[in-house]
């Protein structure tokens, strides 16, 4: 069966420090991968998605970047964190073969606090 | 670009009350529609989905949703809620041929025993 893992689950970082959140999917190949940010009362905002290795699409301009170095690995990064980067980050995947269905499978999330 | 509007941010009900959560989307073409649920301390999971066919779809735990194309709506219903239905509910839309899902802002449902 397919599984998705995110880490770290919780992170507290000072302003100006770098960030790296990792997400891996197991049990499937060539998935579509997504990074969302969830904020209370604002729902889920799509940050990045990827349909293949090295292919990254950004939905909103921001202080963050994403990379997909391997088929089932998706990384969210920042060189210098801002206070406004605090939030709950969710990684998700869907089968690339059936990517037009939209049924996403979510990870457990990573809560980032920038001080 | 498509958007999703959920009518209520917070809903409080007593057990056995009926539930209806409103969801409207803006997109002129064909869409796939979803309701996701996030129980306290758990990750987001799919509640039900509509791709085509019967506009009344049934999901897990007794939930159902009706797609009304003329109203661009996909409202979620349950005849009798339980305390365990306390959660945040998200409506989402994906236009056909797209690779991304757009979510509404969510509705927090609190069911009192």
CSV table of N, CA, C and O in Angstrom, one decimal, chain B:
chain,number,residue,atom,x,y,z
B,1,UNK,N,-9.2,32.0,-12.8
B,1,UNK,CA,-8.9,30.9,-12.0
B,1,UNK,C,-10.1,30.5,-11.2
B,1,UNK,O,-10.9,31.3,-10.9
B,2,UNK,N,-10.1,29.2,-10.9
B,2,UNK,CA,-11.3,28.7,-10.1
B,2,UNK,C,-11.2,29.1,-8.7
B,2,UNK,O,-10.1,29.4,-8.2
B,3,UNK,N,-12.3,29.2,-8.0
B,3,UNK,CA,-12.3,29.5,-6.6
B,3,UNK,C,-13.5,28.7,-5.9
B,3,UNK,O,-14.4,28.2,-6.6
B,4,UNK,N,-13.4,28.5,-4.6
B,4,UNK,CA,-14.3,27.7,-3.8
B,4,UNK,C,-14.8,28.6,-2.6
B,4,UNK,O,-13.9,29.1,-1.9
B,5,UNK,N,-16.1,28.6,-2.4
B,5,UNK,CA,-16.6,29.4,-1.3
B,5,UNK,C,-17.4,28.5,-0.4
B,5,UNK,O,-18.3,27.8,-0.8
B,6,UNK,N,-17.0,28.4,0.9
B,6,UNK,CA,-17.8,27.7,1.9
B,6,UNK,C,-18.5,28.7,2.7
B,6,UNK,O,-17.9,29.7,3.2
B,7,UNK,N,-19.8,28.5,2.9
B,7,UNK,CA,-20.7,29.5,3.4
B,7,UNK,C,-20.5,29.8,4.9
B,7,UNK,O,-20.6,30.9,5.3
B,8,UNK,N,-20.1,28.8,5.7
B,8,UNK,CA,-20.0,29.0,7.1
B,8,UNK,C,-18.6,28.6,7.6
B,8,UNK,O,-18.0,27.6,7.2
B,9,UNK,N,-18.0,29.4,8.4
B,9,UNK,CA,-16.7,29.1,9.0
B,9,UNK,C,-16.8,28.2,10.2
B,9,UNK,O,-16.0,27.4,10.5
B,10,UNK,N,-17.9,28.4,11.0
B,10,UNK,CA,-18.1,27.6,12.2
B,10,UNK,C,-19.6,27.2,12.2
B,10,UNK,O,-20.5,28.0,12.0
B,11,UNK,N,-19.8,26.0,12.6
B,11,UNK,CA,-21.2,25.5,12.8
B,11,UNK,C,-21.2,24.7,14.1
B,11,UNK,O,-20.3,23.8,14.3
B,12,UNK,N,-22.2,24.9,14.9
B,12,UNK,CA,-22.3,24.2,16.2
B,12,UNK,C,-23.7,23.5,16.2
B,12,UNK,O,-24.7,24.2,15.9
B,13,UNK,N,-23.7,22.2,16.4
B,13,UNK,CA,-24.9,21.4,16.4
B,13,UNK,C,-25.0,20.5,17.6
B,13,UNK,O,-23.9,20.1,18.1
B,14,UNK,N,-26.2,20.1,17.9
B,14,UNK,CA,-26.3,19.1,18.9
B,14,UNK,C,-26.4,17.7,18.2
B,14,UNK,O,-26.8,17.6,17.1
B,15,UNK,N,-26.0,16.7,19.0
B,15,UNK,CA,-26.1,15.3,18.4
B,15,UNK,C,-27.6,15.1,17.9
B,15,UNK,O,-28.5,15.5,18.5
B,16,UNK,N,-27.6,14.4,16.8
B,16,UNK,CA,-28.9,14.0,16.1
B,16,UNK,C,-29.5,15.1,15.2
B,16,UNK,O,-30.4,14.8,14.5
B,17,UNK,N,-28.9,16.3,15.3
B,17,UNK,CA,-29.4,17.3,14.4
B,17,UNK,C,-28.9,17.0,13.0
B,17,UNK,O,-28.0,16.3,12.7
B,18,UNK,N,-29.6,17.6,12.0
B,18,UNK,CA,-29.2,17.4,10.6
B,18,UNK,C,-28.2,18.5,10.2
B,18,UNK,O,-28.2,19.6,10.8
B,19,UNK,N,-27.4,18.1,9.3
B,19,UNK,CA,-26.3,19.0,8.9
B,19,UNK,C,-26.3,19.3,7.4
B,19,UNK,O,-26.6,18.4,6.6
B,20,UNK,N,-26.1,20.5,7.0
B,20,UNK,CA,-25.9,20.8,5.6
B,20,UNK,C,-24.8,21.9,5.6
B,20,UNK,O,-25.0,23.0,6.1
B,21,UNK,N,-23.7,21.6,4.9
B,21,UNK,CA,-22.6,22.6,4.7
B,21,UNK,C,-22.6,23.0,3.3
B,21,UNK,O,-22.5,22.2,2.4
B,22,UNK,N,-22.7,24.3,3.1
B,22,UNK,CA,-22.7,24.9,1.7
B,22,UNK,C,-21.4,25.0,1.1
B,22,UNK,O,-20.4,25.3,1.7
B,23,UNK,N,-21.3,24.8,-0.2
B,23,UNK,CA,-20.1,24.9,-1.0
B,23,UNK,C,-20.5,25.4,-2.4
B,23,UNK,O,-21.3,24.7,-3.1
B,24,UNK,N,-19.9,26.5,-2.9
B,24,UNK,CA,-20.1,26.9,-4.2
B,24,UNK,C,-18.7,27.1,-4.9
B,24,UNK,O,-17.8,27.5,-4.2
B,25,UNK,N,-18.7,26.9,-6.2
B,25,UNK,CA,-17.4,27.1,-6.9
B,25,UNK,C,-17.6,28.0,-8.1
B,25,UNK,O,-18.7,28.1,-8.5
B,26,UNK,N,-16.5,28.5,-8.5
B,26,UNK,CA,-16.6,29.4,-9.7
B,26,UNK,C,-15.7,28.8,-10.7
B,26,UNK,O,-14.4,28.8,-10.6
B,27,UNK,N,-16.2,28.2,-11.8
B,27,UNK,CA,-15.5,27.7,-12.9
B,27,UNK,C,-16.5,27.3,-14.0
B,27,UNK,O,-17.5,26.6,-13.7
B,28,UNK,N,-16.3,27.7,-15.2
B,28,UNK,CA,-17.3,27.5,-16.2
B,28,UNK,C,-17.3,26.2,-16.9
B,28,UNK,O,-18.3,25.8,-17.5
B,29,UNK,N,-16.3,25.4,-16.7
B,29,UNK,CA,-16.1,24.1,-17.4
B,29,UNK,C,-16.5,22.9,-16.4
B,29,UNK,O,-17.0,23.1,-15.4
B,30,UNK,N,-16.1,21.7,-16.9
B,30,UNK,CA,-16.4,20.5,-16.1
B,30,UNK,C,-15.4,20.4,-15.0
B,30,UNK,O,-14.2,20.7,-15.1
B,31,UNK,N,-15.9,20.0,-13.9
B,31,UNK,CA,-15.0,19.9,-12.7
B,31,UNK,C,-15.2,18.5,-12.0
B,31,UNK,O,-16.3,17.9,-12.1
B,32,UNK,N,-14.2,18.2,-11.2
B,32,UNK,CA,-14.3,17.1,-10.2
B,32,UNK,C,-14.5,17.8,-8.9
B,32,UNK,O,-13.8,18.8,-8.6
B,33,UNK,N,-15.3,17.3,-8.0
B,33,UNK,CA,-15.6,17.9,-6.7
B,33,UNK,C,-15.4,17.0,-5.6
B,33,UNK,O,-15.6,15.8,-5.7
B,34,UNK,N,-15.0,17.6,-4.4
B,34,UNK,CA,-14.5,16.8,-3.3
B,34,UNK,C,-15.0,17.4,-2.0
B,34,UNK,O,-15.1,18.7,-1.9
B,35,UNK,N,-15.2,16.6,-1.0
B,35,UNK,CA,-15.2,17.0,0.4
B,35,UNK,C,-14.1,16.2,1.1
B,35,UNK,O,-14.1,15.0,1.1
B,36,UNK,N,-13.3,17.0,1.8
B,36,UNK,CA,-12.3,16.4,2.7
B,36,UNK,C,-12.6,16.7,4.1
B,36,UNK,O,-13.2,17.8,4.4
B,37,UNK,N,-12.1,15.9,5.0
B,37,UNK,CA,-12.4,16.1,6.5
B,37,UNK,C,-11.1,16.0,7.2
B,37,UNK,O,-10.2,15.2,6.9
B,38,UNK,N,-11.0,16.8,8.3
B,38,UNK,CA,-9.8,16.7,9.1
B,38,UNK,C,-10.3,16.6,10.6
B,38,UNK,O,-10.8,17.6,11.2
B,39,UNK,N,-10.2,15.4,11.1
B,39,UNK,CA,-10.6,15.2,12.5
B,39,UNK,C,-9.5,15.7,13.4
B,39,UNK,O,-8.3,15.8,13.0
B,40,UNK,N,-9.8,16.1,14.6
B,40,UNK,CA,-8.8,16.7,15.5
B,40,UNK,C,-7.6,15.8,15.7
B,40,UNK,O,-7.7,14.6,16.0
B,41,UNK,N,-6.4,16.3,15.4
B,41,UNK,CA,-5.2,15.6,15.5
B,41,UNK,C,-4.9,14.6,14.4
B,41,UNK,O,-3.9,13.9,14.5
B,42,UNK,N,-5.7,14.6,13.4
B,42,UNK,CA,-5.5,13.7,12.3
B,42,UNK,C,-5.2,14.4,11.0
B,42,UNK,O,-5.4,15.6,10.9
B,43,UNK,N,-4.8,13.7,10.0
B,43,UNK,CA,-4.5,14.3,8.7
B,43,UNK,C,-5.7,14.4,7.9
B,43,UNK,O,-6.7,13.7,8.2
B,44,UNK,N,-5.7,15.2,6.9
B,44,UNK,CA,-6.8,15.3,6.0
B,44,UNK,C,-7.1,14.0,5.3
B,44,UNK,O,-6.2,13.3,4.8
B,45,UNK,N,-8.4,13.7,5.1
B,45,UNK,CA,-8.8,12.5,4.4
B,45,UNK,C,-10.0,12.8,3.6
B,45,UNK,O,-10.8,13.7,3.9
B,46,UNK,N,-10.2,12.0,2.5
B,46,UNK,CA,-11.3,12.2,1.6
B,46,UNK,C,-12.6,11.7,2.2
B,46,UNK,O,-12.6,10.6,2.8
B,47,UNK,N,-13.6,12.5,2.1
B,47,UNK,CA,-14.9,12.1,2.7
B,47,UNK,C,-15.8,11.6,1.5
B,47,UNK,O,-16.4,10.5,1.7
B,48,UNK,N,-15.8,12.3,0.4
B,48,UNK,CA,-16.5,11.8,-0.8
B,48,UNK,C,-16.1,12.6,-2.0
B,48,UNK,O,-15.4,13.7,-1.8
B,49,UNK,N,-16.5,12.1,-3.2
B,49,UNK,CA,-16.1,12.8,-4.4
B,49,UNK,C,-17.1,12.6,-5.5
B,49,UNK,O,-17.9,11.7,-5.5
B,50,UNK,N,-17.1,13.6,-6.4
B,50,UNK,CA,-18.0,13.5,-7.6
B,50,UNK,C,-17.2,13.7,-8.8
B,50,UNK,O,-16.5,14.7,-8.9
B,51,UNK,N,-17.3,12.8,-9.8
B,51,UNK,CA,-16.6,12.9,-11.0
B,51,UNK,C,-17.6,13.1,-12.2
B,51,UNK,O,-17.5,13.9,-13.0
B,52,UNK,N,-18.6,12.2,-12.2
B,52,UNK,CA,-19.7,12.2,-13.2
B,52,UNK,C,-20.8,11.3,-12.8
B,52,UNK,O,-20.7,10.6,-11.7
B,53,UNK,N,-21.9,11.3,-13.5
B,53,UNK,CA,-23.0,10.4,-13.2
B,53,UNK,C,-24.0,11.0,-12.2
B,53,UNK,O,-24.3,12.2,-12.3
B,54,UNK,N,-24.5,10.1,-11.4
B,54,UNK,CA,-25.5,10.5,-10.4
B,54,UNK,C,-25.0,11.7,-9.6
B,54,UNK,O,-23.9,11.6,-8.9
B,55,UNK,N,-25.7,12.8,-9.6
B,55,UNK,CA,-25.2,14.0,-8.9
B,55,UNK,C,-25.3,13.9,-7.3
B,55,UNK,O,-24.7,14.7,-6.6
B,56,UNK,N,-26.0,12.8,-6.9
B,56,UNK,CA,-26.0,12.6,-5.4
B,56,UNK,C,-25.0,11.5,-5.1
B,56,UNK,O,-25.2,10.4,-5.5
B,57,UNK,N,-24.0,11.9,-4.4
B,57,UNK,CA,-22.9,10.9,-4.1
B,57,UNK,C,-22.9,10.7,-2.6
B,57,UNK,O,-23.2,11.5,-1.7
B,58,UNK,N,-22.6,9.4,-2.2
B,58,UNK,CA,-22.5,9.0,-0.8
B,58,UNK,C,-21.0,8.8,-0.4
B,58,UNK,O,-20.3,8.2,-1.2
B,59,UNK,N,-20.7,9.2,0.8
B,59,UNK,CA,-19.4,9.0,1.2
B,59,UNK,C,-19.3,8.1,2.5
B,59,UNK,O,-20.3,7.4,2.8
B,60,UNK,N,-18.2,8.3,3.2
B,60,UNK,CA,-18.1,7.5,4.4
B,60,UNK,C,-18.9,8.1,5.6
B,60,UNK,O,-19.3,9.3,5.5
B,61,UNK,N,-19.2,7.3,6.6
B,61,UNK,CA,-19.8,7.7,7.8
B,61,UNK,C,-21.2,8.4,7.6
B,61,UNK,O,-21.6,9.3,8.4
B,62,UNK,N,-21.9,8.0,6.6
B,62,UNK,CA,-23.3,8.5,6.4
B,62,UNK,C,-23.4,9.8,5.7
B,62,UNK,O,-24.5,10.4,5.6
B,63,UNK,N,-22.3,10.4,5.3
B,63,UNK,CA,-22.3,11.7,4.6
B,63,UNK,C,-22.7,11.5,3.1
B,63,UNK,O,-22.4,10.5,2.5
B,64,UNK,N,-23.3,12.5,2.6
B,64,UNK,CA,-23.7,12.6,1.2
B,64,UNK,C,-23.6,14.0,0.7
B,64,UNK,O,-23.6,15.0,1.5
B,65,UNK,N,-23.4,14.2,-0.6
B,65,UNK,CA,-23.3,15.5,-1.2
B,65,UNK,C,-24.1,15.5,-2.5
B,65,UNK,O,-24.1,14.5,-3.2
B,66,UNK,N,-24.6,16.6,-2.9
B,66,UNK,CA,-25.4,16.8,-4.1
B,66,UNK,C,-24.8,17.8,-5.0
B,66,UNK,O,-24.6,19.0,-4.6
B,67,UNK,N,-24.5,17.5,-6.2
B,67,UNK,CA,-23.9,18.4,-7.2
B,67,UNK,C,-25.1,19.0,-8.0
B,67,UNK,O,-25.9,18.3,-8.6
B,68,UNK,N,-25.2,20.3,-7.9
B,68,UNK,CA,-26.2,21.0,-8.7
B,68,UNK,C,-25.5,21.9,-9.6
B,68,UNK,O,-25.0,23.0,-9.3
B,69,UNK,N,-25.4,21.5,-10.9
B,69,UNK,CA,-24.6,22.2,-11.9
B,69,UNK,C,-25.0,23.6,-12.1
B,69,UNK,O,-24.2,24.5,-12.2
B,70,UNK,N,-26.4,23.8,-12.2
B,70,UNK,CA,-26.9,25.1,-12.5
B,70,UNK,C,-26.6,26.1,-11.4
B,70,UNK,O,-26.6,27.3,-11.6
B,71,UNK,N,-26.4,25.6,-10.2
B,71,UNK,CA,-26.1,26.5,-9.0
B,71,UNK,C,-24.6,26.5,-8.7
B,71,UNK,O,-24.2,27.1,-7.7
B,72,UNK,N,-23.8,25.7,-9.4
B,72,UNK,CA,-22.3,25.6,-9.1
B,72,UNK,C,-22.2,25.2,-7.6
B,72,UNK,O,-21.3,25.8,-7.0
B,73,UNK,N,-23.0,24.3,-7.2
B,73,UNK,CA,-22.9,24.0,-5.7
B,73,UNK,C,-22.6,22.5,-5.5
B,73,UNK,O,-23.0,21.7,-6.4
B,74,UNK,N,-22.1,22.2,-4.4
B,74,UNK,CA,-21.8,20.8,-4.0
B,74,UNK,C,-21.9,20.8,-2.5
B,74,UNK,O,-20.9,20.7,-1.7
B,75,UNK,N,-23.1,20.8,-2.0
B,75,UNK,CA,-23.4,20.9,-0.5
B,75,UNK,C,-23.3,19.5,0.1
B,75,UNK,O,-23.7,18.5,-0.4
B,76,UNK,N,-22.8,19.5,1.3
B,76,UNK,CA,-22.5,18.3,2.1
B,76,UNK,C,-23.7,18.2,3.1
B,76,UNK,O,-24.1,19.1,3.7
B,77,UNK,N,-24.2,16.9,3.3
B,77,UNK,CA,-25.3,16.7,4.2
B,77,UNK,C,-25.1,15.5,5.0
B,77,UNK,O,-24.4,14.5,4.6
B,78,UNK,N,-25.7,15.5,6.2
B,78,UNK,CA,-25.9,14.3,7.0
B,78,UNK,C,-27.1,14.4,7.8
B,78,UNK,O,-27.3,15.4,8.4
B,79,UNK,N,-28.0,13.4,7.8
B,79,UNK,CA,-29.3,13.5,8.4
B,79,UNK,C,-29.2,13.6,9.9
B,79,UNK,O,-30.0,14.3,10.5
B,80,UNK,N,-28.2,13.0,10.5
B,80,UNK,CA,-28.1,13.0,12.0
B,80,UNK,C,-26.6,12.9,12.4
B,80,UNK,O,-26.0,11.9,12.2
B,81,UNK,N,-26.2,14.0,12.9
B,81,UNK,CA,-24.7,14.1,13.3
B,81,UNK,C,-24.4,13.4,14.6
B,81,UNK,O,-25.3,13.4,15.5
B,82,UNK,N,-23.2,13.0,14.7
B,82,UNK,CA,-22.7,12.4,16.0
B,82,UNK,C,-21.6,13.3,16.5
B,82,UNK,O,-20.9,14.0,15.8
B,83,UNK,N,-21.3,13.1,17.8
B,83,UNK,CA,-20.2,13.8,18.5
B,83,UNK,C,-18.9,13.6,17.7
B,83,UNK,O,-18.1,14.5,17.5
B,84,UNK,N,-18.7,12.4,17.2
B,84,UNK,CA,-17.5,12.0,16.5
B,84,UNK,C,-17.4,12.7,15.1
B,84,UNK,O,-16.3,12.6,14.5
B,85,UNK,N,-18.4,13.4,14.7
B,85,UNK,CA,-18.3,14.2,13.4
B,85,UNK,C,-17.6,15.5,13.6
B,85,UNK,O,-17.4,16.3,12.6
B,86,UNK,N,-17.3,15.9,14.9
B,86,UNK,CA,-16.6,17.1,15.1
B,86,UNK,C,-15.3,17.1,14.4
B,86,UNK,O,-14.5,16.2,14.5
B,87,UNK,N,-15.1,18.1,13.5
B,87,UNK,CA,-14.0,18.1,12.6
B,87,UNK,C,-14.0,19.4,11.7
B,87,UNK,O,-15.0,20.2,11.8
B,88,UNK,N,-13.0,19.6,10.9
B,88,UNK,CA,-13.0,20.7,9.9
B,88,UNK,C,-13.3,20.0,8.6
B,88,UNK,O,-12.6,19.0,8.2
B,89,UNK,N,-14.2,20.6,7.8
B,89,UNK,CA,-14.6,20.1,6.5
B,89,UNK,C,-14.2,21.1,5.4
B,89,UNK,O,-14.5,22.3,5.5
B,90,UNK,N,-13.6,20.5,4.4
B,90,UNK,CA,-13.1,21.3,3.3
B,90,UNK,C,-13.7,20.9,2.0
B,90,UNK,O,-13.7,19.7,1.6
B,91,UNK,N,-14.3,21.8,1.2
B,91,UNK,CA,-14.8,21.5,-0.1
B,91,UNK,C,-13.6,21.8,-1.1
B,91,UNK,O,-12.8,22.8,-0.8
B,92,UNK,N,-13.5,21.1,-2.2
B,92,UNK,CA,-12.4,21.3,-3.1
B,92,UNK,C,-12.9,21.0,-4.5
B,92,UNK,O,-13.8,20.2,-4.8
B,93,UNK,N,-12.3,21.7,-5.5
B,93,UNK,CA,-12.6,21.5,-6.9
B,93,UNK,C,-11.4,21.4,-7.7
B,93,UNK,O,-10.3,22.0,-7.5
B,94,UNK,N,-11.5,20.5,-8.7
B,94,UNK,CA,-10.4,20.4,-9.7
B,94,UNK,C,-11.0,20.4,-11.1
B,94,UNK,O,-11.8,19.5,-11.5
B,95,UNK,N,-10.7,21.4,-11.9
B,95,UNK,CA,-11.2,21.4,-13.3
B,95,UNK,C,-10.6,20.2,-14.0
B,95,UNK,O,-9.5,19.9,-13.8
B,96,UNK,N,-11.4,19.7,-14.9
B,96,UNK,CA,-10.9,18.6,-15.7
B,96,UNK,C,-9.7,19.0,-16.6
B,96,UNK,O,-9.7,20.1,-17.2
B,97,UNK,N,-8.7,18.2,-16.6
B,97,UNK,CA,-7.5,18.5,-17.3
B,97,UNK,C,-6.5,19.2,-16.5
B,97,UNK,O,-5.3,19.4,-17.0
B,98,UNK,N,-6.8,19.7,-15.3
B,98,UNK,CA,-5.9,20.4,-14.5
B,98,UNK,C,-5.2,19.3,-13.6
B,98,UNK,O,-5.6,18.2,-13.4
B,99,UNK,N,-4.1,19.8,-12.9
B,99,UNK,CA,-3.4,18.9,-12.0
B,99,UNK,C,-3.5,19.4,-10.6
B,99,UNK,O,-2.8,18.8,-9.7
B,100,UNK,N,-4.2,20.5,-10.3
B,100,UNK,CA,-4.2,21.0,-9.0
B,100,UNK,C,-5.6,21.1,-8.5
B,100,UNK,O,-6.6,21.3,-9.2
B,101,UNK,N,-5.7,21.0,-7.1
B,101,UNK,CA,-6.9,21.1,-6.4
B,101,UNK,C,-7.1,22.4,-5.7
B,101,UNK,O,-6.1,22.8,-5.0
B,102,UNK,N,-8.2,23.1,-5.8
B,102,UNK,CA,-8.4,24.3,-5.1
B,102,UNK,C,-9.4,24.1,-3.9
B,102,UNK,O,-10.5,23.5,-4.2
B,103,UNK,N,-9.0,24.5,-2.8
B,103,UNK,CA,-9.8,24.2,-1.6
B,103,UNK,C,-10.5,25.5,-1.1
B,103,UNK,O,-10.1,26.6,-1.3
B,104,UNK,N,-11.7,25.3,-0.5
B,104,UNK,CA,-12.3,26.4,0.2
B,104,UNK,C,-11.6,26.6,1.6
B,104,UNK,O,-10.7,25.9,1.9
B,105,UNK,N,-12.1,27.6,2.3
B,105,UNK,CA,-11.5,28.0,3.6
B,105,UNK,C,-11.8,27.1,4.7
B,105,UNK,O,-11.2,27.2,5.8
B,106,UNK,N,-12.7,26.2,4.5
B,106,UNK,CA,-13.1,25.2,5.6
B,106,UNK,C,-14.2,25.6,6.4
B,106,UNK,O,-14.5,26.8,6.6
B,107,UNK,N,-14.9,24.6,7.0
B,107,UNK,CA,-15.9,24.9,8.0
B,107,UNK,C,-15.6,24.0,9.2
B,107,UNK,O,-15.5,22.8,9.0
B,108,UNK,N,-15.5,24.6,10.3
B,108,UNK,CA,-15.3,23.9,11.6
B,108,UNK,C,-16.6,23.5,12.1
B,108,UNK,O,-17.5,24.4,12.5
B,109,UNK,N,-16.9,22.2,12.3
B,109,UNK,CA,-18.1,21.7,12.8
B,109,UNK,C,-17.9,21.2,14.2
B,109,UNK,O,-17.0,20.4,14.5
B,110,UNK,N,-18.7,21.7,15.2
B,110,UNK,CA,-18.6,21.2,16.6
B,110,UNK,C,-19.9,20.6,16.9
B,110,UNK,O,-21.0,21.3,16.8
B,111,UNK,N,-19.9,19.3,17.3
B,111,UNK,CA,-21.1,18.6,17.7
B,111,UNK,C,-21.1,18.4,19.2
B,111,UNK,O,-20.2,17.8,19.7
B,112,UNK,N,-22.1,18.9,19.9
B,112,UNK,CA,-22.1,18.8,21.3
B,112,UNK,C,-22.9,17.5,21.7
B,112,UNK,O,-24.0,17.3,21.1
B,113,UNK,N,-22.5,16.8,22.6
B,113,UNK,CA,-23.2,15.5,23.0
B,113,UNK,C,-24.5,15.8,23.8
B,113,UNK,O,-24.7,16.9,24.2
